[in-house]
CSV table of C-alpha atoms in Angstrom, one decimal:
chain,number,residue,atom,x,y,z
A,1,UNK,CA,130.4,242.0,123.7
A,2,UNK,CA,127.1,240.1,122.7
A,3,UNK,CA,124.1,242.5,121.5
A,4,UNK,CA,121.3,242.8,124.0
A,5,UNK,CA,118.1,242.5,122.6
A,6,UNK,CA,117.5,246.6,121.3
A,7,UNK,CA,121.1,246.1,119.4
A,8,UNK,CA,119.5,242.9,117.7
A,9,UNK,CA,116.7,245.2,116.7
A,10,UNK,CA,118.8,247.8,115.7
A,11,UNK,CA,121.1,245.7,113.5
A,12,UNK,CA,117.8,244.5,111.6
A,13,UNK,CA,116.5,247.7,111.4
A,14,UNK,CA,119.3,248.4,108.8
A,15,UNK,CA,117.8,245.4,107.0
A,16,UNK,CA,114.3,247.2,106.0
A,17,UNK,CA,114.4,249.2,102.6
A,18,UNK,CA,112.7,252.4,101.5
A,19,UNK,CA,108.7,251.7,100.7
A,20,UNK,CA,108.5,248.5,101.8
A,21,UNK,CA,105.9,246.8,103.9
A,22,UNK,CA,106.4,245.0,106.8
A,23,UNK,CA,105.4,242.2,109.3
A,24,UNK,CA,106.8,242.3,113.0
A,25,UNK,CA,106.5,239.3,115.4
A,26,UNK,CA,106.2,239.1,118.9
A,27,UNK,CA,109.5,240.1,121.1
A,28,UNK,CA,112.7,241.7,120.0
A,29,UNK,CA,111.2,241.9,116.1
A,30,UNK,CA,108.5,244.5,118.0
A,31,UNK,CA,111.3,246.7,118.5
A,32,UNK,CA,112.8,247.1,115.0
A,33,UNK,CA,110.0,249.4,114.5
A,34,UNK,CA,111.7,251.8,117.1
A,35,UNK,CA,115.3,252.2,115.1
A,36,UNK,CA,114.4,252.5,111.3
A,37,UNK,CA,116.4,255.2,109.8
A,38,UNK,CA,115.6,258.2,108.8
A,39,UNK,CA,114.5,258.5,105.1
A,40,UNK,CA,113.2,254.9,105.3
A,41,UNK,CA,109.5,255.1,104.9
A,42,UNK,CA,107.8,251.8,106.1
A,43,UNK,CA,104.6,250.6,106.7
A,44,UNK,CA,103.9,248.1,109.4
A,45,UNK,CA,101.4,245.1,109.3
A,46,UNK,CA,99.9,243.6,112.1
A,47,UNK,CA,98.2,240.5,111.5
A,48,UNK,CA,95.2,241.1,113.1
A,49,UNK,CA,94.2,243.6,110.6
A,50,UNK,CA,96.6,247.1,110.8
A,51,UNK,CA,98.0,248.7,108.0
A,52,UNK,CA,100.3,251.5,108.8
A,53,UNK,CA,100.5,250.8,112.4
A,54,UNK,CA,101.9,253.7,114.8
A,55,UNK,CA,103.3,253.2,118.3
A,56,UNK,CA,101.9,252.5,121.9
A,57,UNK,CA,99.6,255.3,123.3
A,58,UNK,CA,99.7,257.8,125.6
A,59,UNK,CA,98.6,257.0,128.8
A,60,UNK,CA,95.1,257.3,128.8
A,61,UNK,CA,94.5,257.4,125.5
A,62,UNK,CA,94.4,253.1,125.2
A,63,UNK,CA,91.8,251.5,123.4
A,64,UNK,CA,90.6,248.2,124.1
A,65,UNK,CA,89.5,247.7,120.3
A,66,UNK,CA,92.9,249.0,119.0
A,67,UNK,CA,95.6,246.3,119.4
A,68,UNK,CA,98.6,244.5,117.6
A,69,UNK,CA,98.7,240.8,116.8
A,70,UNK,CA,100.8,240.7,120.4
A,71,UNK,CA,97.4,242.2,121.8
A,72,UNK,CA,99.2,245.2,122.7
A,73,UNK,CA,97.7,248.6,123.0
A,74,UNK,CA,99.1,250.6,119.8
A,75,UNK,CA,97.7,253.4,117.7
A,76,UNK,CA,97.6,254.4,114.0
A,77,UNK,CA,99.7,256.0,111.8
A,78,UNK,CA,98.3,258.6,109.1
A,79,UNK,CA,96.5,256.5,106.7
A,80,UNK,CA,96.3,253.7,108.3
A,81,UNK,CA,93.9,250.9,107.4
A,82,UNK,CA,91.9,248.3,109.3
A,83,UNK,CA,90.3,245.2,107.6
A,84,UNK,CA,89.5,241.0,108.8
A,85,UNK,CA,91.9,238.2,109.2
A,86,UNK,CA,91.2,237.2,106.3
A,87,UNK,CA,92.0,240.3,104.3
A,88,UNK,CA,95.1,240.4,106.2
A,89,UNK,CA,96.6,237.3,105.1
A,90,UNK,CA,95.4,237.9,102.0
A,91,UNK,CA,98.6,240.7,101.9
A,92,UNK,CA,100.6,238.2,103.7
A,93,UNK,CA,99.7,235.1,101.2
A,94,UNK,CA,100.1,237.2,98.3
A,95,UNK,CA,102.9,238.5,99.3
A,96,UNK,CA,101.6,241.8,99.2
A,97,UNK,CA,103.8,242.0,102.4
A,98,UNK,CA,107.3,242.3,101.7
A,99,UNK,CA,109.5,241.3,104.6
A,100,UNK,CA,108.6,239.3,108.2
A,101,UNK,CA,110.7,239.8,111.0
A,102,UNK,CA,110.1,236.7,113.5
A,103,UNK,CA,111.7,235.4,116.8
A,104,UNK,CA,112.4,231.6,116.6
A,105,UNK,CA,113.6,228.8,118.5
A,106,UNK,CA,115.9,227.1,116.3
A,107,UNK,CA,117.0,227.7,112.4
A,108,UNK,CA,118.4,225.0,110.1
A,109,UNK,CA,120.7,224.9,107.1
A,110,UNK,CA,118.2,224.9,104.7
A,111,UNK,CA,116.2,227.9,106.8
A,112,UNK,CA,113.4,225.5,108.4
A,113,UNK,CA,111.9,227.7,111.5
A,114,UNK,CA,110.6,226.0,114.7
A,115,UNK,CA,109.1,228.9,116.9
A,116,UNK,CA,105.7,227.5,118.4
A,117,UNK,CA,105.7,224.1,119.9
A,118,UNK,CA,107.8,222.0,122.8
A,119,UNK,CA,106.4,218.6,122.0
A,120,UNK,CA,105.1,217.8,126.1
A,121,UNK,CA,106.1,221.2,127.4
A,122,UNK,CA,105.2,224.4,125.5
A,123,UNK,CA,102.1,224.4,123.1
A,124,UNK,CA,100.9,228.0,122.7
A,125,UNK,CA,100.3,227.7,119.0
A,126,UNK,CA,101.5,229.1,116.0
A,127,UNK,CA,99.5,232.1,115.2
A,128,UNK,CA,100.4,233.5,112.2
A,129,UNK,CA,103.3,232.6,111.9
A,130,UNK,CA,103.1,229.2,109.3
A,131,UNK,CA,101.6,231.9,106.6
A,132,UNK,CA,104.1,234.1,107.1
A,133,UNK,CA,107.1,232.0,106.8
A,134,UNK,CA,105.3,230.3,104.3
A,135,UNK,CA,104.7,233.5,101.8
A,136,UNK,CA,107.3,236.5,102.6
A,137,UNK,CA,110.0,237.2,100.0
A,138,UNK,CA,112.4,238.3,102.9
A,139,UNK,CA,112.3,236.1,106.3
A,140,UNK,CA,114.6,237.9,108.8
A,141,UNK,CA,115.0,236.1,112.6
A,142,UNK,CA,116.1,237.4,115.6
A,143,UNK,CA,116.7,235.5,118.0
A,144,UNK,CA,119.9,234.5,120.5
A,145,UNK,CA,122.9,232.0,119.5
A,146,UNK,CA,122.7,230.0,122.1
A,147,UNK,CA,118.8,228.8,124.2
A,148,UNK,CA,119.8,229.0,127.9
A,149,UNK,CA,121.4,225.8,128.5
A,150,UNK,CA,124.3,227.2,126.5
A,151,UNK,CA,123.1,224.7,123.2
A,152,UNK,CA,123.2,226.2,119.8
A,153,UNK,CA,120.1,227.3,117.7
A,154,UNK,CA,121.5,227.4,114.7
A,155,UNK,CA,121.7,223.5,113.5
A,156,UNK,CA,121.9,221.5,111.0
A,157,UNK,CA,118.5,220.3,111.2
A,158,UNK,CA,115.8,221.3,113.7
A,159,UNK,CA,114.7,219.1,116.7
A,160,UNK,CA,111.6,221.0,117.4
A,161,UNK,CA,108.2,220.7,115.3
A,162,UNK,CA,108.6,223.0,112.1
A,163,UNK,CA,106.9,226.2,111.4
A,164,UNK,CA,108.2,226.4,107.7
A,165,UNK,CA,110.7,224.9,105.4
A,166,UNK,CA,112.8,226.5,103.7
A,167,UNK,CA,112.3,229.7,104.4
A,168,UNK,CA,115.0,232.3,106.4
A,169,UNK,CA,116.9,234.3,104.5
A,170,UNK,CA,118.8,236.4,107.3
A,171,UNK,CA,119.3,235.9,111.0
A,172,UNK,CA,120.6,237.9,113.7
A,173,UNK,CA,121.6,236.8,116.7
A,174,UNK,CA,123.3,238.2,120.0
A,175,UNK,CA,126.7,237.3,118.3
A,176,UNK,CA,126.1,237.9,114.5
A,177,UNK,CA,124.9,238.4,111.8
A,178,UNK,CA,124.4,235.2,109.4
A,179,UNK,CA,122.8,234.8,105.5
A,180,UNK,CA,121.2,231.2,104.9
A,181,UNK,CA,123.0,230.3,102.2
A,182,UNK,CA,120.4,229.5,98.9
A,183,UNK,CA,122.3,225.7,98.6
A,184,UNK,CA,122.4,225.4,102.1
A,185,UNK,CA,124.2,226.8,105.4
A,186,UNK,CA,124.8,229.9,107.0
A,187,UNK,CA,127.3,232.3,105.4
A,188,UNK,CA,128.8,234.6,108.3
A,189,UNK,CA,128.4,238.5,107.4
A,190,UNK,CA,129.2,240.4,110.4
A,191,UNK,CA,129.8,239.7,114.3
A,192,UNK,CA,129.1,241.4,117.4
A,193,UNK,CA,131.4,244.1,118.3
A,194,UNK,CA,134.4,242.3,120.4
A,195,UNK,CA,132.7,238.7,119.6
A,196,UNK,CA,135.8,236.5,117.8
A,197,UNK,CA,134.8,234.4,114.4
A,198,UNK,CA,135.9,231.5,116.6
A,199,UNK,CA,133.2,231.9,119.6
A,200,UNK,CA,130.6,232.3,116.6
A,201,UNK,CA,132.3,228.7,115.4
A,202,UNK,CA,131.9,227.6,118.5
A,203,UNK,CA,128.7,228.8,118.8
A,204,UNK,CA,127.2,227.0,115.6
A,205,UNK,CA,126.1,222.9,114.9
A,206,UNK,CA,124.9,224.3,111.1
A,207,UNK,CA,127.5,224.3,108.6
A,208,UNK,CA,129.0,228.1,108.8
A,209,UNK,CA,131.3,229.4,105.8
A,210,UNK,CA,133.4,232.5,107.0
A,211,UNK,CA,135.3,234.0,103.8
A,212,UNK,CA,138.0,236.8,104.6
A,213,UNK,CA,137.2,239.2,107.0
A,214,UNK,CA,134.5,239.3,109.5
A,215,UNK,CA,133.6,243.1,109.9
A,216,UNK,CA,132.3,244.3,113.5
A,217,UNK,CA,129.1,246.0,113.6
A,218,UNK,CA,128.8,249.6,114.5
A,219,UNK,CA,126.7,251.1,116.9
B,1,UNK,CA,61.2,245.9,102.9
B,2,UNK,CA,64.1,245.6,105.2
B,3,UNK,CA,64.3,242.0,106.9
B,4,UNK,CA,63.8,242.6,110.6
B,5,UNK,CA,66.3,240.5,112.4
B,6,UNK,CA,66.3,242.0,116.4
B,7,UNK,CA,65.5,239.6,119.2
B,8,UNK,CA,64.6,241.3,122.7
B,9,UNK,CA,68.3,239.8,124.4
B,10,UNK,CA,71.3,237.7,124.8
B,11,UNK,CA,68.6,234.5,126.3
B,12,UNK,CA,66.1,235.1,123.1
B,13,UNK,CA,69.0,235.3,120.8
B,14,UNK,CA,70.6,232.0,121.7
B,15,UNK,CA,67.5,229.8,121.7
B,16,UNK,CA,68.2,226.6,120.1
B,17,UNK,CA,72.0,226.0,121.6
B,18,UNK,CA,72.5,222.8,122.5
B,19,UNK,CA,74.9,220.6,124.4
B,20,UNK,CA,77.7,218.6,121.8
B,21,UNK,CA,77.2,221.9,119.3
B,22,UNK,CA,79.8,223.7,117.4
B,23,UNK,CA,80.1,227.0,117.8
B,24,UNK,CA,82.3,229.7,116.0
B,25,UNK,CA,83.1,232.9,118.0
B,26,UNK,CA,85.0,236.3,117.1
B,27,UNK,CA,87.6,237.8,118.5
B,28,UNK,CA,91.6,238.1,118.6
B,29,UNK,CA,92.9,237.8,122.2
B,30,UNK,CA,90.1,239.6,123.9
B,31,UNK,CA,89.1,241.9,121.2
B,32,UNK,CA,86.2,242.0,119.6
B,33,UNK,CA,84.9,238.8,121.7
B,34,UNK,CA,81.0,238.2,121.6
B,35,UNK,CA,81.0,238.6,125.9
B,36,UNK,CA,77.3,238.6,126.2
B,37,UNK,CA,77.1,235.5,123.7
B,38,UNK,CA,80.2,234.0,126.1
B,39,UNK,CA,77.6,235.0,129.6
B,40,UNK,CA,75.1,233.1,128.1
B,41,UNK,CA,76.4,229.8,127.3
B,42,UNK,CA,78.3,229.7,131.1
B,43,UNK,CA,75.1,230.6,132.4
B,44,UNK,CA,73.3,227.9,130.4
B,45,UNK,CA,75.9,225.4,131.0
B,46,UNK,CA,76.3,224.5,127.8
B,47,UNK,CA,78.9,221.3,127.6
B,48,UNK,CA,80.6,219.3,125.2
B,49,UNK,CA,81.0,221.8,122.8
B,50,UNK,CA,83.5,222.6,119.9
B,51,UNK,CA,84.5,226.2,119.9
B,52,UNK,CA,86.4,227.5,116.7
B,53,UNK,CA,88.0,230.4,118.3
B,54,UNK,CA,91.2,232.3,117.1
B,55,UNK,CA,92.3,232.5,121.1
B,56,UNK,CA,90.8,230.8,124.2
B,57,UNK,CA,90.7,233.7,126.2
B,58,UNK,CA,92.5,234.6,129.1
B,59,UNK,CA,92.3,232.3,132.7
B,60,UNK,CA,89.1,234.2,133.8
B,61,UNK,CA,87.7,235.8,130.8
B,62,UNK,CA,86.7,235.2,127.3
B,63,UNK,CA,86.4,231.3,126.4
B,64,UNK,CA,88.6,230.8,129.7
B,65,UNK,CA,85.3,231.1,131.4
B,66,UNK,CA,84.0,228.1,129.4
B,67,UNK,CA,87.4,226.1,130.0
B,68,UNK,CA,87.3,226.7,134.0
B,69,UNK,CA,83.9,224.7,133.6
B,70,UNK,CA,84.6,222.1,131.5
B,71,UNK,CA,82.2,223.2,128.6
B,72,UNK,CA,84.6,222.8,125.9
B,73,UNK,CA,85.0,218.9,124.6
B,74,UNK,CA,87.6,220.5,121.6
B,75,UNK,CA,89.0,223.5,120.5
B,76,UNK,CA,90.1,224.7,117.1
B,77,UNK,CA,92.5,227.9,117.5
B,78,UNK,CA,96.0,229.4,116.1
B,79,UNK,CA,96.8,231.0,119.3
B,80,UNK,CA,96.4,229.8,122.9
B,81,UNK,CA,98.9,231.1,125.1
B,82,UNK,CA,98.4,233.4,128.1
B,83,UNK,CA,96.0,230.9,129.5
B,84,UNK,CA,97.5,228.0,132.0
B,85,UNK,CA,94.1,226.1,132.3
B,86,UNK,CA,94.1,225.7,128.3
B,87,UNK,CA,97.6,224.5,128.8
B,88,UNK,CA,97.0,222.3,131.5
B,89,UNK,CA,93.6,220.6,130.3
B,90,UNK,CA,95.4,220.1,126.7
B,91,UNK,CA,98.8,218.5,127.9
B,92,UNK,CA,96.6,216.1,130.0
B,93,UNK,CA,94.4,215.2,127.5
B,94,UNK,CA,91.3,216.8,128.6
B,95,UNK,CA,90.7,218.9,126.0
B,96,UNK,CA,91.3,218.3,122.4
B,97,UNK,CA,92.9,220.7,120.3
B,98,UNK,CA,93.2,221.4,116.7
B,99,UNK,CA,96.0,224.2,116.4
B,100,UNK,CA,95.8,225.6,112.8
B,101,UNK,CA,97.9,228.3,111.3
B,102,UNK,CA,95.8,231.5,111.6
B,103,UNK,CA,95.7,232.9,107.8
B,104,UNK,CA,94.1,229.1,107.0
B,105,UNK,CA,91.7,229.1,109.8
B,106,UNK,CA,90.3,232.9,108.8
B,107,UNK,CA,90.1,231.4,105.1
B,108,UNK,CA,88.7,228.2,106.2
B,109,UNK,CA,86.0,230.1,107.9
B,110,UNK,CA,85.5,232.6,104.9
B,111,UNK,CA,85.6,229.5,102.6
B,112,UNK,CA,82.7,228.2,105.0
B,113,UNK,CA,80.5,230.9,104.2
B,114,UNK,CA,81.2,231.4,100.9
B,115,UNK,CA,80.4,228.0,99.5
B,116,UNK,CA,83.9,226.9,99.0
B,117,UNK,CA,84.7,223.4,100.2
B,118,UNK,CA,88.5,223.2,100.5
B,119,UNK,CA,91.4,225.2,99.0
B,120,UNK,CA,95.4,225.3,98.9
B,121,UNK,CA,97.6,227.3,100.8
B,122,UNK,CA,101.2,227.2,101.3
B,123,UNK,CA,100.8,227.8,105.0
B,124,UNK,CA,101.9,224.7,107.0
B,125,UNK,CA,103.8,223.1,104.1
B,126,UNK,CA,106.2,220.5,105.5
B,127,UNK,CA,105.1,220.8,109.3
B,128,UNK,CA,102.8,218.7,111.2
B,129,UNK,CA,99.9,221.1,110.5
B,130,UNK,CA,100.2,219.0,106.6
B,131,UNK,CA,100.1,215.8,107.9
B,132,UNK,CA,97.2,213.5,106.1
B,133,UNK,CA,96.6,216.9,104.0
B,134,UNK,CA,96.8,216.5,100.1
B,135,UNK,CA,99.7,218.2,98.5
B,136,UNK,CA,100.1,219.7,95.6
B,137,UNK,CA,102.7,221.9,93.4
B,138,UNK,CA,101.3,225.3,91.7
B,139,UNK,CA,103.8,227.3,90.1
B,140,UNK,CA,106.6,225.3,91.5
B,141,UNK,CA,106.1,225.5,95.4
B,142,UNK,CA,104.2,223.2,97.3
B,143,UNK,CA,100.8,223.9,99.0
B,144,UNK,CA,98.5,221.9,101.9
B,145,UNK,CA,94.4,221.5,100.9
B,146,UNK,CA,92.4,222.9,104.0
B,147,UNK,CA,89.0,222.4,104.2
B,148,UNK,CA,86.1,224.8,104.7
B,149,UNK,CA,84.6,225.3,108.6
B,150,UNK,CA,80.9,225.6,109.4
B,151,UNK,CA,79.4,225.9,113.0
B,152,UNK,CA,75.6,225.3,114.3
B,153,UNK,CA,76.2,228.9,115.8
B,154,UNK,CA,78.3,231.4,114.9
B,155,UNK,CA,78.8,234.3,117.9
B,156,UNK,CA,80.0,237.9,116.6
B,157,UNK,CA,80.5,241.4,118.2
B,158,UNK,CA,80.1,244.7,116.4
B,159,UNK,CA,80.4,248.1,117.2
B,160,UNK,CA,77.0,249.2,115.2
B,161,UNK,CA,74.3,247.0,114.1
B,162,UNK,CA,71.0,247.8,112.4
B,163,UNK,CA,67.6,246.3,112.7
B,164,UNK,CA,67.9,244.4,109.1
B,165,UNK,CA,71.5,242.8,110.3
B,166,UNK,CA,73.9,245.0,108.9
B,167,UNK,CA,77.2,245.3,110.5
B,168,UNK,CA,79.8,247.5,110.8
B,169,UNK,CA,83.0,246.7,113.6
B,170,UNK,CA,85.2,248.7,114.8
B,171,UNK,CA,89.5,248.9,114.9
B,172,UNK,CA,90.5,245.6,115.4
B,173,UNK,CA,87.6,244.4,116.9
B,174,UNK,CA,86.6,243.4,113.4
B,175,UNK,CA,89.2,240.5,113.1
B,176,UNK,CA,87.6,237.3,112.4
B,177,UNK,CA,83.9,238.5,113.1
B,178,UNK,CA,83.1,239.4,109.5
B,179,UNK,CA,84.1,235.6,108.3
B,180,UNK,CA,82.7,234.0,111.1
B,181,UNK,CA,79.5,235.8,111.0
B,182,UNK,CA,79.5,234.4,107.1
B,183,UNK,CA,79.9,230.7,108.2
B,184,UNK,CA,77.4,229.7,110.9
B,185,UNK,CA,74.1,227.8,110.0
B,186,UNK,CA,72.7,230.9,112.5
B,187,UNK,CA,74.4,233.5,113.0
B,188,UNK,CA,74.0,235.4,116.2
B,189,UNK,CA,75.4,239.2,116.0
B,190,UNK,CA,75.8,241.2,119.4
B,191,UNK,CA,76.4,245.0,119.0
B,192,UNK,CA,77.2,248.3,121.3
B,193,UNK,CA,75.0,250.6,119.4
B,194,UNK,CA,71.3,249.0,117.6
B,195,UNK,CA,69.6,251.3,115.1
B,196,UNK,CA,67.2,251.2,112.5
B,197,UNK,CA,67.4,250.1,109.4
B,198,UNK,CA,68.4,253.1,106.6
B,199,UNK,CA,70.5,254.6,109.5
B,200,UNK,CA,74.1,253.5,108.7
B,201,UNK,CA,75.6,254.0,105.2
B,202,UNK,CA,75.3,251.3,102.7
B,203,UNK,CA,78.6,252.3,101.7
B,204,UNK,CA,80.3,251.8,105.2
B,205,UNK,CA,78.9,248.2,106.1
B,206,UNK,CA,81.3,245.5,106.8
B,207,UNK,CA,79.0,242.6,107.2
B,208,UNK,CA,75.9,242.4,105.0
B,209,UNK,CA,73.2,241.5,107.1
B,210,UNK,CA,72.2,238.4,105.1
B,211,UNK,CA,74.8,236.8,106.9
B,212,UNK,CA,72.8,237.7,109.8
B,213,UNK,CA,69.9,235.9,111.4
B,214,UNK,CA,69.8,237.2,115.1
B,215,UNK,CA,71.1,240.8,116.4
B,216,UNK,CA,70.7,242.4,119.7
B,217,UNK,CA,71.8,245.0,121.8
B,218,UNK,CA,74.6,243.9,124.1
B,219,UNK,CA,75.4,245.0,127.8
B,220,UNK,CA,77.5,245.5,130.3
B,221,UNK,CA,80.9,245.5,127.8
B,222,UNK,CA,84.1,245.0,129.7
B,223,UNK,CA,86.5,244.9,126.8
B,224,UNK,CA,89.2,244.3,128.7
B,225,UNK,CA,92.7,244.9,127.8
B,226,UNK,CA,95.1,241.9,127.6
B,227,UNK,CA,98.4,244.1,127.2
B,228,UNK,CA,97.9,247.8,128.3
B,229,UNK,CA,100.9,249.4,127.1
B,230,UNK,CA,102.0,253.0,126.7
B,231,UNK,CA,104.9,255.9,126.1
B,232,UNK,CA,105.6,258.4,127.8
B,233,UNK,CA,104.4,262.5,126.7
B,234,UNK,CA,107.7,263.9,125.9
């Protein structure tokens, strides 16, 4: 069966290593922060100027000058840190933050992102995210397979306006779990429990290499 | 002596705005927005105007109160969604829009106030946000030269404010208001608490108040919330 959007988060949660700091996007990457395993300390970064970001209030207890970069109510952790935009991606330039976590529209064989723009139809902008993509060591997307007419999002080149060249490392997806290879194309690495390497084919324009076998994920 | 920058109100404080001006204001989503400054130039009917905003506000709040009147001639953001008449007036032509990726648009701002003309970033690299933008390799990777912003007015919210200018913000309220403050020819600071000068700690101010030519004691905040979410006590 394909991963519903929490086991996408889940999966990537596994990604994140001990002490590192870390950028969330808007979406499914908001709810990695919910499944990091025990004895993983992380900070999170929120782009409109958290350090150390904790989760959504209590009832009662929002304030309207306390928000993520999703404009979300959220709180502090212990030893948190506030400071401007420009501060912030100051840590995200200098890649001070370690990993980004990002929803996107399409990803390419050489890991271009587009995420922000439907040339005539959709222009909310692109936020933050052209520095991020543009500066993180580690660029991890989630995101589904397939957009809703049943096309792929995982091509050989992107149709839709770029966010960044060159830049995803990881992506996981309802069906699996796929590297960008450094040369080029996705390298398959694990699939959705019950999915069959040959839907995940099937499911890919990009170049896709499958060596040996595919393990399942485990829930 | 300390400088003495306090004008009676929000009418005082924006003498000199005029139609066709540009004008930066602070804020992320609705957060930290300069709402009295925002009152003000919807009650003045202010048109034609270039607003260097991180957002646009929401349909009936924030700069969406400018857009619903047509006040705006051209917006220079990162972020616009949740707000359909932005949407609308840009798709059609309306409006014109300059979408900039929103690390280069806080350190255009900064740059702006801090005597910097242009600088490179790697932000935008190979997208249409690089398009006519000199490139150039440091270190091996590529990077996009951005140019410094300025605005006749600069519009900023703080938390605390003291009579010589002096700023401090709170949470994320502070956002872009500290840059923005830093790059307008005058700079018009709106705050919840005013006090006088010696009263907040030197060590604690976010804003120097030489950045500052106008403060005043704002009113009536509403500081709405854009996304109220929540967990459960468990």
């Amino acid at each position: 069966m394909a991963l519903n959007k929490t086991q996408i988060a889940q999966r990537i949660a596994r990604e994140v290593k001990d002490g590192q700091y870390v950028n969330l996007g808007i979406g499914i990457p908001t709810l990695v922060a919910n499944y990091i395993p025990d004895g993983i300390n992380v900070e999170f970064q929120s782009e409109n100027g958290i350090l150390g970001m904790g989760p959504f209030p209590f009832e009662g207890e929002e304030d309207a000058d306390l928000i993520n970069a999703g404009k979300q109510t959220v709180t502090l952790e212990k030893g948190a840190v506030l400071f401007d935009s420009a501060t912030s991606f100051a840590m995200i330039r200098g890649q001070h933050v370690q990993l980004t976590i990002l929803g996107a529209m399409e990803v390419s064989e050489r890991g271009d992102i587009a995420n922000w723009k439907i040339p005539g139809r959709m222009v909310k902008g692109m936020g933050g995210a052209m520095d991020l993509v543009a500066s993180a060591d580690n660029i991890i997307v989630a995101m589904m397979h397939a957009n809703k007419a049943g096309e792929s999002k995982i091509l050989k080149e992107c149709t839709l306006p770029l966010t960044g060249v060159n830049c995803v490392k990881k992506i996981v997806t309802d069906l699996a779990v796929l590297d960008v290879l450094p040369q080029g194309g996705f390298k398959l690495i694990e699939r959705a429990p019950g999915v069959s390497v040959e839907e995940i084919k099937n499911a890919t324009q990009g170049k896709l290499t499958i060596e040996g076998d595919i393990p399942e994920m485990v829930f | 002596m300390a400088m003495y920058k306090v004008v009676a109100n929000v009418e005082v404080a924006l003498d000199g705005v005029q139609n066709g001006m540009t004008f930066m204001l602070g804020g992320f989503g609705l957060c930290g927005i300069p709402e009295n400054a925002i009152a003000e130039l919807v009650r003045r009917r202010i048109n034609g105007v270039t607003c260097i905003s991180n957002n646009a506000g929401v349909d009936d709040f924030g700069l969406g109160l400018l857009l619903h009147n047509r006040q705006i001639k051209k917006m220079i953001s990162s972020y616009v969604g949740e707000n359909d008449e932005f949407e609308r007036q840009m798709l059609s032509g309306e409006l014109e829009v300059d979408l900039i990726p929103q690390g280069s648009l806080a350190e255009r701002c900064r740059a702006g106030g801090a005597g910097i003309p242009a600088f490179y970033t790697p932000a935008g690299y190979g997208t249409e946000v690089a398009e006519g933008k000199e490139v150039r390799e440091f270190n091996g990777k590529p990077h996009i030269l951005e140019s410094a912003l300025t605005a006749d007015f600069a519009f900023v919210k703080a938390w605390k404010g003291d009579t010589a200018g002096n700023l401090i913000y709170k949470a994320t309220a502070r956002n872009f208001n500290p840059m923005m403050a830093m790059a307008g020819k005058i700079t018009v600071a709106e705050v919840e608490e005013l006090v006088p000068a010696g009263e907040l700690d030197p060590n604690q101010i976010h804003t120097p108040g030489i950045f500052v030519q106008r403060i005043f004691k704002g009113v009536n905040y509403e500081k709405r919330i854009e996304q109220r979410t929540v967990r459960q006590r468990g």
